[in-house]
PDB file of C-alpha atoms in Angstrom:
ATOM      1  CA  UNK A  14      58.991 115.115 149.279  1.00 74.00           C
ATOM      2  CA  UNK A  15      56.554 113.282 151.495  1.00 75.00           C
ATOM      3  CA  UNK A  16      59.099 110.577 152.146  1.00 74.00           C
ATOM      4  CA  UNK A  17      61.726 113.127 153.182  1.00 74.00           C
ATOM      5  CA  UNK A  18      59.468 115.455 155.189  1.00 75.00           C
ATOM      6  CA  UNK A  19      57.725 112.706 157.142  1.00 77.00           C
ATOM      7  CA  UNK A  20      60.793 110.412 157.451  1.00 81.00           C
ATOM      8  CA  UNK A  21      59.181 107.440 155.781  1.00 83.00           C
ATOM      9  CA  UNK A  22      61.948 104.854 155.563  1.00 84.00           C
ATOM     10  CA  UNK A  23      61.108 103.054 152.325  1.00 84.00           C
ATOM     11  CA  UNK A  24      59.049 103.392 149.186  1.00 83.00           C
ATOM     12  CA  UNK A  25      56.839 100.496 150.269  1.00 85.00           C
ATOM     13  CA  UNK A  26      56.084 102.264 153.552  1.00 87.00           C
ATOM     14  CA  UNK A  27      55.380 105.453 151.615  1.00 85.00           C
ATOM     15  CA  UNK A  28      52.867 103.599 149.467  1.00 87.00           C
ATOM     16  CA  UNK A  29      51.245 102.183 152.614  1.00 88.00           C
ATOM     17  CA  UNK A  30      50.971 105.724 153.995  1.00 87.00           C
ATOM     18  CA  UNK A  31      49.457 106.959 150.735  1.00 88.00           C
ATOM     19  CA  UNK A  32      46.984 104.078 150.884  1.00 90.00           C
ATOM     20  CA  UNK A  33      45.485 105.096 154.240  1.00 87.00           C
ATOM     21  CA  UNK A  34      46.630 108.666 155.002  1.00 89.00           C
ATOM     22  CA  UNK A  35      44.253 111.280 153.592  1.00 92.00           C
ATOM     23  CA  UNK A  36      46.842 114.048 153.772  1.00 89.00           C
ATOM     24  CA  UNK A  37      49.260 112.023 151.657  1.00 88.00           C
ATOM     25  CA  UNK A  38      46.474 111.172 149.196  1.00 91.00           C
ATOM     26  CA  UNK A  39      45.537 114.826 148.858  1.00 92.00           C
ATOM     27  CA  UNK A  40      49.164 115.846 148.329  1.00 88.00           C
ATOM     28  CA  UNK A  41      49.674 113.409 145.447  1.00 87.00           C
ATOM     29  CA  UNK A  42      46.266 114.141 143.906  1.00 91.00           C
ATOM     30  CA  UNK A  43      44.424 110.921 144.735  1.00 90.00           C
ATOM     31  CA  UNK A  44      40.838 110.833 145.911  1.00 92.00           C
ATOM     32  CA  UNK A  45      39.636 108.488 148.643  1.00 90.00           C
ATOM     33  CA  UNK A  46      38.466 105.898 146.094  1.00 91.00           C
ATOM     34  CA  UNK A  47      41.517 105.968 143.793  1.00 92.00           C
ATOM     35  CA  UNK A  48      43.877 103.016 143.777  1.00 90.00           C
ATOM     36  CA  UNK A  49      47.486 103.659 144.731  1.00 87.00           C
ATOM     37  CA  UNK A  50      50.365 102.934 142.383  1.00 84.00           C
ATOM     38  CA  UNK A  51      52.153  99.657 142.003  1.00 84.00           C
ATOM     39  CA  UNK A  52      55.574  99.780 143.723  1.00 80.00           C
ATOM     40  CA  UNK A  53      57.393  98.956 140.470  1.00 83.00           C
ATOM     41  CA  UNK A  54      55.776 101.924 138.691  1.00 79.00           C
ATOM     42  CA  UNK A  55      56.745 104.140 141.599  1.00 74.00           C
ATOM     43  CA  UNK A  56      60.386 103.006 141.365  1.00 76.00           C
ATOM     44  CA  UNK A  57      60.515 103.537 137.590  1.00 79.00           C
ATOM     45  CA  UNK A  58      59.171 107.064 137.921  1.00 78.00           C
ATOM     46  CA  UNK A  59      61.673 107.827 140.684  1.00 75.00           C
ATOM     47  CA  UNK A  60      64.519 106.679 138.466  1.00 77.00           C
ATOM     48  CA  UNK A  61      63.262 108.836 135.590  1.00 78.00           C
ATOM     49  CA  UNK A  62      63.059 111.900 137.838  1.00 73.00           C
ATOM     50  CA  UNK A  63      66.588 111.377 139.130  1.00 73.00           C
ATOM     51  CA  UNK A  64      67.995 110.874 135.637  1.00 77.00           C
ATOM     52  CA  UNK A  65      66.370 114.091 134.406  1.00 76.00           C
ATOM     53  CA  UNK A  66      67.682 116.099 137.420  1.00 74.00           C
ATOM     54  CA  UNK A  67      64.120 117.214 138.164  1.00 69.00           C
ATOM     55  CA  UNK A  68      64.549 116.490 141.869  1.00 68.00           C
ATOM     56  CA  UNK A  69      67.789 118.464 142.083  1.00 74.00           C
ATOM     57  CA  UNK A  70      66.262 121.457 140.295  1.00 75.00           C
ATOM     58  CA  UNK A  71      63.139 121.284 142.447  1.00 73.00           C
ATOM     59  CA  UNK A  72      65.149 121.302 145.666  1.00 71.00           C
ATOM     60  CA  UNK A  73      67.525 124.020 144.400  1.00 76.00           C
ATOM     61  CA  UNK A  74      64.693 126.454 143.658  1.00 74.00           C
ATOM     62  CA  UNK A  75      64.037 127.517 147.302  1.00 73.00           C
ATOM     63  CA  UNK A  76      67.746 128.096 147.857  1.00 74.00           C
ATOM     64  CA  UNK A  77      67.938 130.238 144.718  1.00 74.00           C
ATOM     65  CA  UNK A  78      64.825 132.173 145.781  1.00 75.00           C
ATOM     66  CA  UNK A  79      66.307 132.964 149.217  1.00 76.00           C
ATOM     67  CA  UNK A  80      69.490 134.244 147.573  1.00 73.00           C
ATOM     68  CA  UNK A  81      67.514 136.448 145.162  1.00 71.00           C
ATOM     69  CA  UNK A  82      65.431 137.895 148.011  1.00 74.00           C
ATOM     70  CA  UNK A  83      68.591 138.790 149.974  1.00 74.00           C
ATOM     71  CA  UNK A  84      70.144 140.459 146.929  1.00 69.00           C
ATOM     72  CA  UNK A  85      66.965 142.447 146.306  1.00 67.00           C
ATOM     73  CA  UNK A  86      66.714 143.456 149.966  1.00 70.00           C
ATOM     74  CA  UNK A  87      70.238 144.861 149.882  1.00 69.00           C
ATOM     75  CA  UNK A  88      69.688 146.561 146.529  1.00 67.00           C
ATOM     76  CA  UNK A  89      66.387 148.131 147.577  1.00 66.00           C
ATOM     77  CA  UNK A  90      67.452 149.129 151.090  1.00 64.00           C
ATOM     78  CA  UNK A  91      67.447 152.875 151.593  1.00 62.00           C
ATOM     79  CA  UNK A  92      70.959 154.203 151.371  1.00 61.00           C
ATOM     80  CA  UNK A  93      72.424 156.793 153.709  1.00 56.00           C
ATOM     81  CA  UNK A  94      72.497 160.360 152.458  1.00 55.00           C
ATOM     82  CA  UNK A  95      75.933 161.626 151.515  1.00 53.00           C
ATOM     83  CA  UNK A  96      77.878 162.593 154.593  1.00 57.00           C
ATOM     84  CA  UNK A  97      75.464 161.012 157.103  1.00 57.00           C
ATOM     85  CA  UNK A  98      78.039 158.485 158.293  1.00 58.00           C
ATOM     86  CA  UNK A  99      80.660 161.172 158.797  1.00 61.00           C
ATOM     87  CA  UNK A 100      78.192 163.375 160.706  1.00 62.00           C
ATOM     88  CA  UNK A 101      77.249 160.489 162.998  1.00 59.00           C
ATOM     89  CA  UNK A 102      80.905 159.711 163.683  1.00 60.00           C
ATOM     90  CA  UNK A 103      81.616 163.364 164.489  1.00 62.00           C
ATOM     91  CA  UNK A 104      78.791 163.417 167.054  1.00 61.00           C
ATOM     92  CA  UNK A 105      80.163 160.345 168.817  1.00 58.00           C
ATOM     93  CA  UNK A 106      83.726 161.685 168.987  1.00 54.00           C
TER      94      UNK A 106
END
């Protein structure tokens, strides 16, 4: 996510950012004194995440949540009383 949100062009640059950027360190759960990961470990974990479709499911969740909120908003919206639409049309005519 950090790489996508902050347009970091490569995994090596992302690791450099994690090495000196406190916000990035906080986001990934590293303290100031913790060592960053080796680039090969980072690549292996990325491959495992992509194979397990974790990334796709993670990115699909907000889209699914927006859809569910819209459906609920329509379902819970107050409906017009019977005949209200006809009464309003009659007033306009």
